[in-house]
Amino acid sequence: MKNTQSTILSIDNHEGDEPLSNHSDNASFQSIIEKRMSRRTMMKGSLGTALMGFFATTAYSPLAAAGSNKHSPLIGFEAIDVSAADTVTLPKGYKHQVMLPWGQPISGHQPAFDPLTNSGEDQAHQVGSHHDGMHFFPIEGKDPYQGSSEDGLLVMNHEYVEPRFMHASAQGKELSRNAVPLKADGQRDADEVLKEIHGHGVSVVRVKKQANGDWAVEADPRNRRIHGLTEMEISGPVRGTDFVKTKFSPDGTKTRGTLNNCAHGVTPWNTYLAAEENWAGYFINHGEQPREQTRYGVTKEGSGRYAWELADTGADEFVRYDVTPKGASATEDYRNEANAFGWMVEIDPFNPDVAPVKRTQLGRFAHEGVVFQPAVEGEPIVCYSGDDARFEYIYKYVSAQPYKKETAGGHLLDNGTLYVARFNEDGSGDWLPLVFGMGPLTPANGFNSQADVLVNTRFAADTVGATKMDRPEWGAVDPKTKDVYFTLTNNSRRTETDAANPRAENDWGQIVRWTEADGQVNAKSFNWDLFVLAGPESDSDLAGASLDGGNIFNSPDGLWFDADSRLWIQTDMSESVVNTGKWEQFGNNAMLAADPVNKIIRRFLVGPVGQEITGVVTTPDQKTMFVNVQHPGATTSPEDFAKGSLVSHWPHDGALYPRSATLVITREDEGIIGA
């Protein structure tokens, strides 16, 4: 934190840049790769030479090295070029529409968008800020992947906000992307804080294809916002425990709001799961911190991420972000408020009367999202989640009860076993159970209940010896093979290296994949390899060959399989580096399509300036694709913001500020996207 002016508080962080909180001695994924590769590499050589040996000894047989222009039966478009233009670029034969920009009214209360005059209450009825993961639910509401391809509920996350684009008081000030305007007395205007809280969360919007082919918002009582003040239930082993008792909920059964919602998940029973990712920095504790705060990076000095606790009314909905103990007990203050965050939140998009539920059995960490294996009648539910921070872990959940379509529901997420992954150097892996009383998770090692294990999921994973990963983010399951893919976005703080692996500072990231032992999705072991090492042509690998001009990329983040097993890969280069130095060669953030069988990747979409491409889904017929563009113009410097000289005004030329929005992508011949 730094004060750039007396009326500005600058919180210098990023949605994927949590403080390093894992100081355990667990093996890092990189050291495992090094050991595995060095054992099989007879002589020192380049990254490509080493990886040829690495890929050749995995459970997956690589085909001949394939460049982006090789034939693929799955990918029918020509790769587009890298671009730094302030526009959306697509392959020949494709077109796009922009819809649902931040601030568009969606509920019965219809305040027109105006960033300088809209109130905090207005924002509660408008599309939220910084669009992220999303899903299209066909309007019939029976199956998440079958039904209408022209009418449905589009449900999307809103990860965070950019205060300088939200408030009239910010104009003319030198503000960075996360800086907030303070009043002369050092407090924050309460309505501005309310607007930011309401800008977070989830939007549920009915969208319908019109006669002219465009999509539009349909009036519907299900259109609504779930935001940072929405009342929610707490379920699972943590419900009712001392960990979550607060002044708002003395019995520990409820909380208010969801924050920093990044990726998502879709349950087999047709509900939506919103992930709470980098929530810890929103809170401040000026006193002694318990491990359920220190291990997650709750702020110790200054203010929370947006200084919401400094709102000038002193109301509970703002004060709760200061988790410093103040009363005689936990039910008199908000010392436990942070423990109500870091979960997966289940939302029924078709029923506004059902309160969202935080499913604590899925663990507490910086959830990027959750991805399910296809549900099989009579078998357990299985899903995976990544903890998006440097040196954190990948998790798996297996339900105790079997899936039965007629009775399936959220209860399947409340009773089961949470596991964490250990990647072994021989290409095998183990799922380590996070169960109280099992292995080292005992009172002798500081664990006193299953709730304790779950509130302190990271510490439990440290204790059982999980493998430290390089920012595990989105996951995807191949619908045909059931193989699981996960993006490891980057980790510039890693220093371990040897001659077989020169990427000590992992600026570029990679995608890891695994298959469960014996094809059983609830197996306790797996076999893994690296699908691709991202980076420039000189420092990358796909099946033993370098990436080329049609597919170089770095910092993989969003990941999704369509019904034909095309793997869609989205990139998230930080605003602090994109289009500068060695990152300049990659241009703006982009989305690529991969044919995993033939080892082919092609660039499909490049977004405008300063944004992240994130969130992707198609309609069931695969002829319409929805993609989110988050925080365009975020690379505007504080000096240029003060002068009104922004690097982007996308999607509306001449608008005061840029706005996150959703792309609706179709083919001119009305064919399947990507084919």
XYZ file of C-alpha atoms in Angstrom:
675
model
C 0.000 0.000 0.000
C 1.178 3.524 -0.733
C -0.376 6.956 -0.512
C 0.090 8.759 -3.814
C -1.950 11.770 -2.701
C -3.646 12.741 0.529
C -7.011 11.827 -1.015
C -5.970 8.598 -2.728
C -5.401 5.147 -1.319
C -3.563 2.884 -3.744
C -3.830 -0.844 -3.156
C -1.128 -2.354 -5.350
C -2.259 -5.881 -6.033
C -3.768 -7.973 -8.815
C -6.436 -10.601 -9.032
C -3.805 -13.306 -9.567
C -1.129 -11.834 -7.336
C -1.861 -12.861 -3.771
C 0.882 -12.493 -1.172
C 3.073 -15.595 -0.992
C 1.522 -17.536 1.878
C 2.929 -21.051 1.421
C 6.193 -21.374 3.335
C 5.971 -25.151 3.738
C 8.802 -27.488 2.752
C 6.566 -29.490 0.393
C 8.065 -30.351 -2.987
C 7.276 -27.941 -5.802
C 5.908 -29.211 -9.098
C 8.904 -27.703 -10.866
C 11.398 -29.702 -8.798
C 9.455 -32.877 -9.620
C 9.625 -32.077 -13.343
C 13.358 -31.399 -13.037
C 14.035 -34.717 -11.316
C 11.888 -36.641 -13.743
C 13.460 -35.029 -16.772
C 17.051 -35.157 -15.564
C 16.760 -38.870 -14.855
C 15.878 -39.497 -18.482
C 18.070 -36.955 -20.219
C 21.488 -38.432 -20.965
C 23.144 -35.147 -21.788
C 22.594 -31.483 -21.103
C 20.644 -29.683 -23.770
C 17.881 -27.303 -24.593
C 14.431 -27.265 -23.074
C 13.055 -28.902 -26.210
C 15.594 -31.738 -26.111
C 14.825 -32.455 -22.483
C 11.101 -32.366 -23.060
C 11.274 -34.787 -25.970
C 12.494 -37.329 -23.421
C 9.912 -36.178 -20.915
C 6.915 -36.567 -23.229
C 8.150 -39.863 -24.625
C 7.990 -41.526 -21.208
C 4.550 -40.415 -20.114
C 1.299 -42.325 -20.187
C 0.362 -40.336 -23.313
C 1.947 -41.180 -26.679
C 2.884 -37.992 -28.532
C 2.189 -37.849 -32.229
C 4.527 -36.209 -34.685
C 5.247 -32.608 -33.772
C 2.501 -30.440 -35.222
C 2.612 -26.725 -35.961
C -0.419 -24.454 -35.909
C -0.929 -24.916 -39.677
C -1.069 -28.731 -39.625
C -4.335 -30.435 -40.517
C -6.761 -31.022 -37.663
C -10.131 -32.748 -37.993
C -11.357 -30.644 -35.043
C -10.094 -27.168 -35.909
C -11.324 -25.710 -39.188
C -10.230 -22.074 -39.014
C -6.892 -20.482 -39.907
C -4.901 -19.139 -36.968
C -5.049 -15.367 -36.595
C -2.013 -13.191 -35.930
C -0.861 -11.681 -32.671
C -2.382 -8.216 -32.289
C -2.016 -5.176 -30.048
C -4.968 -3.303 -31.572
C -7.808 -1.928 -29.470
C -10.401 -4.198 -31.045
C -11.637 -7.784 -31.159
C -10.007 -9.931 -33.850
C -11.495 -13.228 -35.070
C -10.723 -15.647 -37.929
C -12.132 -15.128 -41.402
C -15.767 -16.137 -41.542
C -16.556 -15.208 -37.925
C -18.385 -12.202 -36.470
C -19.253 -10.906 -33.021
C -21.799 -8.841 -31.141
C -21.137 -7.036 -27.845
C -23.748 -7.354 -25.108
C -24.201 -7.074 -21.330
C -21.550 -4.422 -20.639
C -20.914 -3.434 -17.031
C -23.785 -1.265 -15.774
C -26.524 -2.430 -18.158
C -29.846 -2.604 -16.260
C -31.200 -6.149 -15.860
C -33.888 -6.029 -13.154
C -37.272 -4.381 -12.764
C -35.566 -1.264 -11.401
C -34.033 0.288 -14.497
C -31.381 2.945 -13.776
C -29.637 3.909 -17.015
C -25.875 3.466 -16.914
C -23.872 6.543 -15.990
C -20.593 5.909 -14.166
C -20.551 9.400 -12.670
C -24.110 9.502 -11.312
C -25.195 5.904 -10.683
C -25.613 5.204 -6.975
C -24.644 2.174 -4.961
C -28.268 1.030 -5.054
C -28.368 1.439 -8.843
C -25.425 -0.945 -9.190
C -27.414 -3.655 -7.383
C -29.762 -3.732 -10.413
C -27.119 -3.503 -13.134
C -24.654 -5.954 -14.676
C -21.637 -6.187 -12.395
C -18.038 -5.239 -13.067
C -15.113 -7.260 -14.451
C -16.884 -10.204 -16.113
C -15.334 -13.648 -15.607
C -16.486 -17.290 -15.675
C -20.000 -17.938 -17.014
C -22.447 -20.560 -18.254
C -25.458 -20.632 -20.575
C -28.419 -22.489 -19.037
C -31.074 -23.401 -21.650
C -34.358 -21.920 -20.548
C -36.027 -25.318 -20.032
C -33.931 -25.769 -16.892
C -33.632 -29.551 -17.106
C -30.061 -30.187 -18.201
C -27.060 -27.811 -18.215
C -25.895 -28.994 -21.646
C -29.113 -29.775 -23.567
C -32.090 -27.703 -24.599
C -32.716 -24.421 -26.381
C -29.829 -22.787 -28.191
C -31.751 -19.537 -28.667
C -33.146 -18.782 -25.209
C -31.512 -19.202 -21.824
C -30.141 -17.775 -18.599
C -26.603 -16.469 -18.963
C -24.984 -16.546 -15.527
C -21.624 -14.838 -15.038
C -19.153 -13.909 -12.316
C -17.886 -10.385 -11.616
C -14.446 -10.703 -10.116
C -13.551 -7.236 -8.883
C -13.864 -3.516 -9.711
C -11.810 -0.612 -10.980
C -12.807 2.273 -8.666
C -11.363 5.049 -10.820
C -13.909 4.185 -13.548
C -16.828 4.152 -11.079
C -16.831 7.446 -9.186
C -17.085 11.140 -10.065
C -14.703 11.886 -7.180
C -11.936 10.013 -9.025
C -11.854 12.318 -12.025
C -8.691 14.350 -12.454
C -6.724 12.333 -9.898
C -3.668 10.197 -10.607
C -5.213 6.831 -9.786
C -3.908 3.363 -10.608
C -6.346 0.560 -11.454
C -6.918 -0.495 -7.813
C -6.601 2.898 -6.130
C -9.607 4.363 -4.312
C -10.452 8.007 -3.605
C -10.433 9.005 0.066
C -12.187 11.919 1.684
C -10.192 14.674 3.374
C -10.748 13.024 6.764
C -9.243 9.749 5.530
C -12.575 7.947 5.295
C -14.390 6.633 2.245
C -17.756 7.788 0.941
C -20.205 5.054 1.988
C -22.217 5.119 -1.240
C -19.061 4.685 -3.299
C -18.171 1.693 -1.137
C -21.680 0.289 -1.581
C -21.359 0.666 -5.343
C -18.113 -1.320 -5.323
C -19.574 -4.073 -3.126
C -22.593 -4.336 -5.435
C -20.245 -4.418 -8.453
C -18.877 -7.767 -7.253
C -20.662 -11.111 -7.395
C -22.827 -12.752 -10.062
C -25.386 -11.677 -12.691
C -28.271 -13.897 -13.801
C -29.736 -12.622 -17.080
C -32.194 -14.123 -19.534
C -30.900 -13.668 -23.092
C -32.700 -14.581 -26.313
C -31.800 -14.700 -29.976
C -33.847 -12.201 -31.949
C -35.323 -12.514 -35.451
C -32.385 -10.558 -36.917
C -29.853 -12.926 -35.361
C -28.743 -10.583 -32.556
C -29.114 -11.497 -28.899
C -30.890 -9.280 -26.368
C -31.880 -9.231 -22.700
C -35.378 -10.562 -21.994
C -37.423 -9.248 -19.084
C -37.738 -12.083 -16.585
C -38.306 -12.301 -12.804
C -35.208 -14.503 -12.619
C -32.971 -11.644 -13.806
C -31.083 -10.558 -10.731
C -27.800 -9.755 -9.049
C -26.082 -11.784 -6.343
C -23.461 -9.480 -4.808
C -21.340 -8.659 -1.778
C -24.366 -8.117 0.476
C -26.640 -10.983 -0.585
C -27.588 -13.155 2.382
C -26.224 -16.707 2.060
C -26.394 -20.014 3.884
C -23.326 -21.877 5.142
C -23.511 -25.650 4.681
C -21.307 -28.640 5.317
C -18.992 -29.399 8.261
C -18.185 -25.735 8.999
C -21.835 -24.703 9.429
C -22.670 -23.731 13.016
C -19.087 -24.004 14.280
C -17.197 -21.378 16.229
C -15.152 -20.575 13.103
C -18.043 -18.707 11.446
C -19.997 -17.224 14.368
C -20.246 -13.440 14.013
C -22.339 -10.512 15.174
C -24.448 -10.973 12.008
C -24.873 -14.733 12.530
C -24.288 -15.706 16.161
C -25.180 -19.328 15.386
C -22.713 -19.532 12.479
C -25.238 -20.530 9.813
C -25.326 -17.460 7.551
C -23.147 -14.773 6.036
C -23.475 -11.851 3.644
C -22.120 -11.784 0.137
C -19.577 -13.319 -2.163
C -16.395 -11.653 -3.428
C -13.728 -11.975 -6.087
C -15.671 -14.508 -8.094
C -13.350 -15.786 -10.784
C -14.096 -19.099 -12.494
C -17.199 -21.182 -11.879
C -18.683 -24.646 -12.099
C -21.879 -26.269 -13.309
C -23.353 -29.113 -11.276
C -24.974 -32.178 -12.866
C -28.272 -31.028 -11.288
C -28.158 -27.741 -13.227
C -27.004 -25.199 -10.658
C -24.144 -22.718 -10.834
C -21.079 -22.615 -8.580
C -19.243 -19.299 -8.160
C -15.668 -19.447 -6.896
C -14.312 -17.059 -4.271
C -10.727 -16.497 -5.357
C -8.546 -13.683 -3.956
C -10.878 -12.708 -1.118
C -8.295 -12.469 1.669
C -6.973 -9.019 0.787
C -10.375 -7.419 1.297
C -9.973 -7.868 5.057
C -7.690 -6.149 7.582
C -6.650 -7.372 11.031
C -4.583 -4.931 13.063
C -4.094 -7.458 15.856
C -2.643 -10.927 16.217
C -3.764 -13.149 13.353
C -4.787 -16.810 13.637
C -3.476 -19.232 11.005
C -6.792 -19.160 9.142
C -5.858 -15.580 8.260
C -2.048 -15.641 7.951
C -1.990 -18.725 5.701
C -4.344 -16.943 3.298
C -2.798 -13.477 3.271
C -5.302 -11.378 5.219
C -3.908 -7.842 5.286
C -1.918 -6.904 8.387
C -1.192 -3.207 7.849
C -2.916 -0.245 6.262
C -6.350 -1.056 4.877
C -8.161 -3.838 3.051
C -7.984 -4.006 -0.723
C -10.502 -1.203 -1.289
C -10.604 0.156 2.284
C -14.297 -0.688 2.615
C -13.915 -0.765 6.382
C -13.302 3.013 6.224
C -16.818 3.843 4.943
C -17.950 7.035 6.672
C -21.253 5.687 8.067
C -19.546 3.027 10.183
C -22.360 0.588 9.354
C -21.879 -3.129 10.028
C -21.940 -4.021 6.328
C -18.708 -2.028 5.978
C -17.084 -2.441 9.400
C -17.090 -6.229 8.967
C -14.044 -6.011 6.677
C -11.993 -5.050 9.738
C -11.613 -8.440 11.426
C -9.593 -7.127 14.354
C -11.232 -8.467 17.558
C -13.155 -5.676 19.292
C -15.801 -7.258 21.490
C -15.680 -9.696 24.383
C -16.595 -12.603 22.097
C -16.876 -13.548 18.420
C -20.639 -12.893 18.413
C -20.045 -9.229 19.322
C -17.733 -8.374 16.410
C -16.481 -9.616 13.033
C -13.232 -11.371 13.943
C -14.520 -14.471 12.107
C -15.895 -12.703 9.030
C -13.007 -13.745 6.773
C -13.717 -17.404 7.597
C -17.010 -17.088 5.718
C -15.084 -16.502 2.476
C -12.912 -18.706 0.292
C -15.640 -21.216 -0.568
C -17.603 -22.390 -3.598
C -21.052 -20.764 -3.670
C -23.989 -22.694 -5.144
C -26.678 -20.635 -6.903
C -29.917 -21.920 -8.440
C -30.322 -19.648 -11.468
C -33.931 -20.755 -12.003
C -35.170 -20.033 -8.472
C -34.537 -16.539 -7.036
C -36.220 -17.570 -3.780
C -33.468 -20.062 -2.904
C -30.598 -18.443 -1.008
C -27.069 -19.084 -2.334
C -25.171 -21.685 -0.316
C -21.471 -21.800 0.578
C -20.422 -25.463 0.308
C -17.663 -25.839 2.890
C -16.844 -29.508 2.237
C -15.174 -28.386 -1.022
C -12.486 -26.604 1.013
C -11.443 -23.036 1.720
C -8.740 -21.439 -0.409
C -8.405 -19.115 -3.424
C -10.804 -21.159 -5.547
C -10.357 -20.463 -9.249
C -13.386 -22.609 -10.051
C -14.562 -26.204 -10.014
C -14.912 -28.717 -12.839
C -16.958 -31.924 -12.694
C -16.432 -35.320 -14.210
C -19.545 -36.409 -16.176
C -22.070 -37.737 -13.671
C -22.863 -41.451 -13.873
C -26.009 -42.909 -12.333
C -25.129 -44.831 -9.194
C -21.557 -43.525 -9.012
C -20.131 -40.746 -6.792
C -19.884 -37.123 -7.915
C -16.258 -36.122 -8.634
C -14.925 -32.595 -9.168
C -11.608 -30.714 -9.100
C -10.511 -27.228 -8.051
C -7.301 -25.200 -8.190
C -5.955 -22.760 -5.604
C -4.837 -19.766 -7.661
C -1.729 -18.578 -5.868
C 1.965 -19.290 -6.226
C 3.059 -22.638 -4.741
C -0.499 -23.728 -3.933
C -2.347 -26.965 -4.684
C -4.873 -28.879 -6.804
C -7.830 -30.560 -5.069
C -10.356 -33.295 -5.813
C -13.703 -33.986 -4.166
C -15.540 -37.331 -4.173
C -19.087 -37.483 -2.791
C -20.005 -40.101 -0.193
C -23.408 -40.728 -1.763
C -23.905 -41.908 -5.342
C -25.438 -39.693 -8.010
C -29.098 -40.385 -8.731
C -30.589 -38.036 -11.290
C -34.035 -37.891 -9.715
C -32.766 -36.887 -6.266
C -29.438 -35.168 -7.042
C -28.799 -31.844 -5.344
C -26.403 -29.767 -3.308
C -26.409 -32.292 -0.472
C -23.970 -34.320 -2.588
C -21.421 -31.538 -2.010
C -21.840 -31.576 1.771
C -20.808 -35.139 2.521
C -17.723 -36.602 0.887
C -13.936 -36.591 0.883
C -11.681 -33.740 -0.158
C -8.269 -34.784 -1.513
C -5.147 -32.854 -2.505
C -2.727 -33.875 -5.262
C 0.834 -35.147 -4.934
C 2.653 -35.369 -8.284
C 5.460 -37.962 -8.312
C 8.539 -37.750 -10.509
C 7.795 -41.066 -12.254
C 4.607 -39.667 -13.806
C 2.303 -41.124 -11.185
C 0.295 -39.147 -8.670
C -1.600 -39.652 -5.425
C -4.766 -38.138 -4.015
C -4.108 -37.452 -0.333
C -7.252 -37.356 1.855
C -7.915 -34.255 3.946
C -9.862 -36.019 6.664
C -9.654 -35.216 10.361
C -8.007 -38.033 12.292
C -6.499 -39.589 9.189
C -2.727 -39.504 8.735
C -1.176 -36.381 10.273
C -4.452 -34.405 10.523
C -4.764 -34.942 14.282
C -4.806 -32.807 17.442
C -1.103 -33.527 17.868
C -0.543 -31.549 14.646
C -2.999 -28.783 15.457
C -6.259 -30.093 13.931
C -9.263 -30.584 16.196
C -12.194 -31.298 13.854
C -13.149 -31.679 10.212
C -14.283 -28.054 10.275
C -10.764 -27.112 11.393
C -9.290 -29.058 8.468
C -11.586 -27.298 5.988
C -11.238 -23.743 7.310
C -7.480 -24.339 7.193
C -7.443 -26.327 3.946
C -4.100 -24.910 2.829
C -2.412 -25.819 6.107
C -3.928 -29.302 5.953
C -2.550 -29.732 2.425
C 0.867 -28.562 3.658
C 0.705 -31.119 6.448
C -0.072 -34.156 4.269
C 2.695 -33.300 1.780
C 0.919 -32.048 -1.347
C 2.899 -30.778 -4.343
C 3.316 -27.009 -4.644
C 2.135 -25.828 -8.063
C 2.656 -22.720 -10.188
C -0.711 -20.981 -9.731
C -3.240 -23.707 -10.603
C -6.225 -21.988 -12.172
C -9.005 -23.323 -14.429
C -9.596 -27.017 -14.994
C -11.365 -28.838 -17.823
C -12.456 -32.458 -18.303
C -12.383 -33.995 -21.774
C -15.968 -35.265 -22.227
C -14.779 -38.213 -24.339
C -11.687 -39.455 -22.457
C -12.360 -38.043 -18.941
C -8.750 -36.780 -18.882
C -8.354 -33.695 -16.681
C -6.431 -30.584 -17.799
C -5.340 -27.711 -15.524
C -3.677 -24.416 -16.326
C -0.612 -23.438 -14.295
C -0.534 -19.767 -15.177
C 2.985 -18.725 -14.145
C 5.274 -18.300 -11.144
C 8.062 -15.776 -11.530
C 9.148 -16.309 -7.910
C 10.375 -19.848 -8.463
C 14.171 -20.128 -8.332
C 14.843 -23.887 -8.575
C 16.579 -24.927 -11.783
C 19.038 -27.295 -13.422
C 20.571 -27.728 -16.864
C 17.597 -29.727 -18.128
C 15.127 -26.956 -17.307
C 16.278 -23.383 -17.849
C 12.917 -21.824 -16.914
C 13.770 -20.959 -13.336
C 11.482 -17.926 -13.399
C 8.329 -19.386 -14.885
C 7.001 -16.337 -16.709
C 5.100 -18.337 -19.304
C 3.144 -21.118 -17.554
C 2.013 -24.558 -18.742
C -0.934 -26.949 -18.874
C -0.752 -30.197 -16.907
C -3.093 -33.134 -17.458
C -3.789 -36.463 -15.856
C -5.867 -39.594 -16.231
C -7.313 -41.322 -13.193
C -5.967 -44.811 -12.386
C -7.746 -47.629 -14.227
C -10.180 -45.107 -15.694
C -11.979 -44.809 -12.347
C -12.753 -41.143 -11.644
C -12.906 -41.783 -7.885
C -9.471 -43.465 -7.908
C -6.891 -42.472 -5.322
C -4.024 -42.297 -7.829
C -3.443 -40.939 -11.336
C -0.905 -40.638 -14.166
C 0.154 -37.217 -15.391
C 2.148 -35.358 -18.044
C 2.533 -31.860 -19.443
C 0.254 -31.106 -22.397
C 2.046 -27.891 -23.366
C 4.713 -25.573 -22.035
C 3.632 -22.072 -23.044
C 6.008 -19.339 -24.135
C 7.720 -17.863 -27.201
C 9.049 -19.997 -30.045
C 12.458 -20.123 -28.361
C 11.111 -21.338 -25.024
C 8.014 -23.532 -25.404
C 7.003 -27.083 -26.195
C 4.027 -28.898 -27.703
C 4.661 -32.604 -28.363
C 8.396 -32.031 -28.710
C 8.207 -28.971 -30.974
C 8.147 -25.257 -30.295
C 5.014 -23.167 -30.556
C 4.959 -20.941 -33.655
C 3.535 -17.636 -34.831
C 0.042 -19.073 -35.085
C -0.096 -20.315 -31.513
C 2.520 -18.751 -29.229
C 0.904 -17.783 -25.961
C 1.735 -17.437 -22.292
C -0.021 -17.309 -18.922
C -2.816 -19.809 -19.678
C -5.802 -19.184 -17.423
C -9.314 -19.956 -18.661
C -9.873 -23.503 -19.911
C -12.946 -25.251 -21.334
C -13.803 -28.311 -23.412
C -16.699 -28.135 -25.851
C -18.823 -31.196 -26.660
C -16.505 -32.225 -29.528
C -13.421 -32.185 -27.236
C -11.927 -28.955 -28.542
C -9.948 -27.415 -25.724
C -10.324 -23.626 -25.514
C -7.402 -21.853 -23.815
C -7.566 -18.249 -22.579
C -4.614 -16.089 -21.532
C -4.120 -13.651 -18.669
C -0.915 -11.687 -18.956
C -0.864 -9.192 -16.104
C -1.616 -5.551 -16.885
C 1.810 -4.719 -15.469
C 3.637 -6.595 -18.262
C 1.345 -7.040 -21.273
C 2.774 -5.497 -24.457
C 6.029 -4.578 -22.719
C 9.532 -6.070 -22.879
C 9.652 -9.792 -23.568
C 5.833 -9.980 -23.380
C 5.401 -7.597 -26.323
C 5.739 -10.460 -28.830
C 2.433 -11.962 -27.556
C 0.293 -8.859 -28.116
C -2.995 -8.534 -26.240
C -4.543 -11.371 -24.253
C -6.145 -13.988 -26.473
C -8.046 -17.277 -26.779
C -6.787 -20.340 -28.636
C -8.331 -23.671 -29.642
C -6.498 -26.984 -29.182
C -6.900 -30.426 -30.699
C -5.415 -32.539 -27.870
C -5.289 -35.759 -29.906
C -3.309 -34.309 -32.802
C -1.371 -31.832 -30.610
C -2.445 -28.744 -32.560
C -3.185 -25.279 -31.113
C -4.392 -22.242 -33.092
C -5.084 -18.669 -32.051
C -8.802 -17.919 -32.433
C -9.456 -14.566 -30.781
C -7.461 -11.524 -29.670
C -9.085 -8.946 -27.408
C -8.693 -5.164 -27.094
C -6.072 -3.255 -25.115
C -5.542 -3.825 -21.392
C -8.006 -6.705 -20.968
C -8.117 -10.373 -19.993
C -10.054 -12.884 -22.092
C -11.957 -15.055 -19.639
C -15.113 -17.133 -19.515
C -16.274 -19.191 -22.484
C -19.305 -21.358 -23.253
C -21.437 -22.227 -26.271
C -25.114 -22.913 -26.733
C -25.948 -26.640 -26.894
C -25.862 -26.629 -30.720
C -22.353 -25.062 -30.530
C -23.326 -22.383 -33.067
C -23.176 -19.443 -30.641
C -20.243 -18.812 -28.316
C -20.186 -16.402 -25.368
C -16.786 -15.009 -24.282
C -16.068 -12.346 -21.659
C -13.691 -9.410 -21.996
C -12.566 -8.255 -18.545
C -11.124 -4.866 -17.541
C -10.357 -3.311 -20.977
C -8.205 -0.209 -20.603
C -6.719 -1.345 -17.283
C -3.219 -0.510 -18.566
C -4.045 3.212 -18.493
C -1.382 4.864 -16.316
C -2.331 7.045 -13.328
C -0.957 10.091 -15.134
C -2.998 9.422 -18.265
C -6.127 8.749 -16.231
C -5.807 12.143 -14.575
C -5.595 13.748 -18.024
C -8.499 11.716 -19.406
C -6.206 10.063 -21.924
C -7.212 6.408 -21.707
C -5.569 3.621 -23.721
C -8.992 2.107 -24.507
C -12.643 3.081 -24.595
C -13.792 -0.361 -25.746
C -16.494 -1.389 -26.508
C -17.896 2.059 -27.285
C -15.712 4.621 -29.055
C -16.250 8.022 -27.525
C -17.489 6.672 -24.199
C -16.020 8.159 -21.036
C -14.635 4.847 -19.764
C -14.120 1.316 -21.103
C -16.438 -1.420 -19.827
C -16.152 -5.176 -19.364
C -18.619 -6.917 -21.678
C -19.650 -10.209 -23.272
C -18.910 -11.207 -26.861
C -21.496 -13.217 -28.797
C -19.524 -15.037 -31.502
C -21.086 -16.758 -34.511
C -20.019 -18.021 -37.915
C -21.216 -16.241 -41.029
C -22.292 -19.618 -42.426
C -24.052 -20.433 -39.117
C -21.834 -23.469 -38.532
C -20.291 -24.937 -35.384
C -17.786 -22.678 -33.649
C -14.204 -23.841 -34.221
C -15.038 -26.670 -36.625
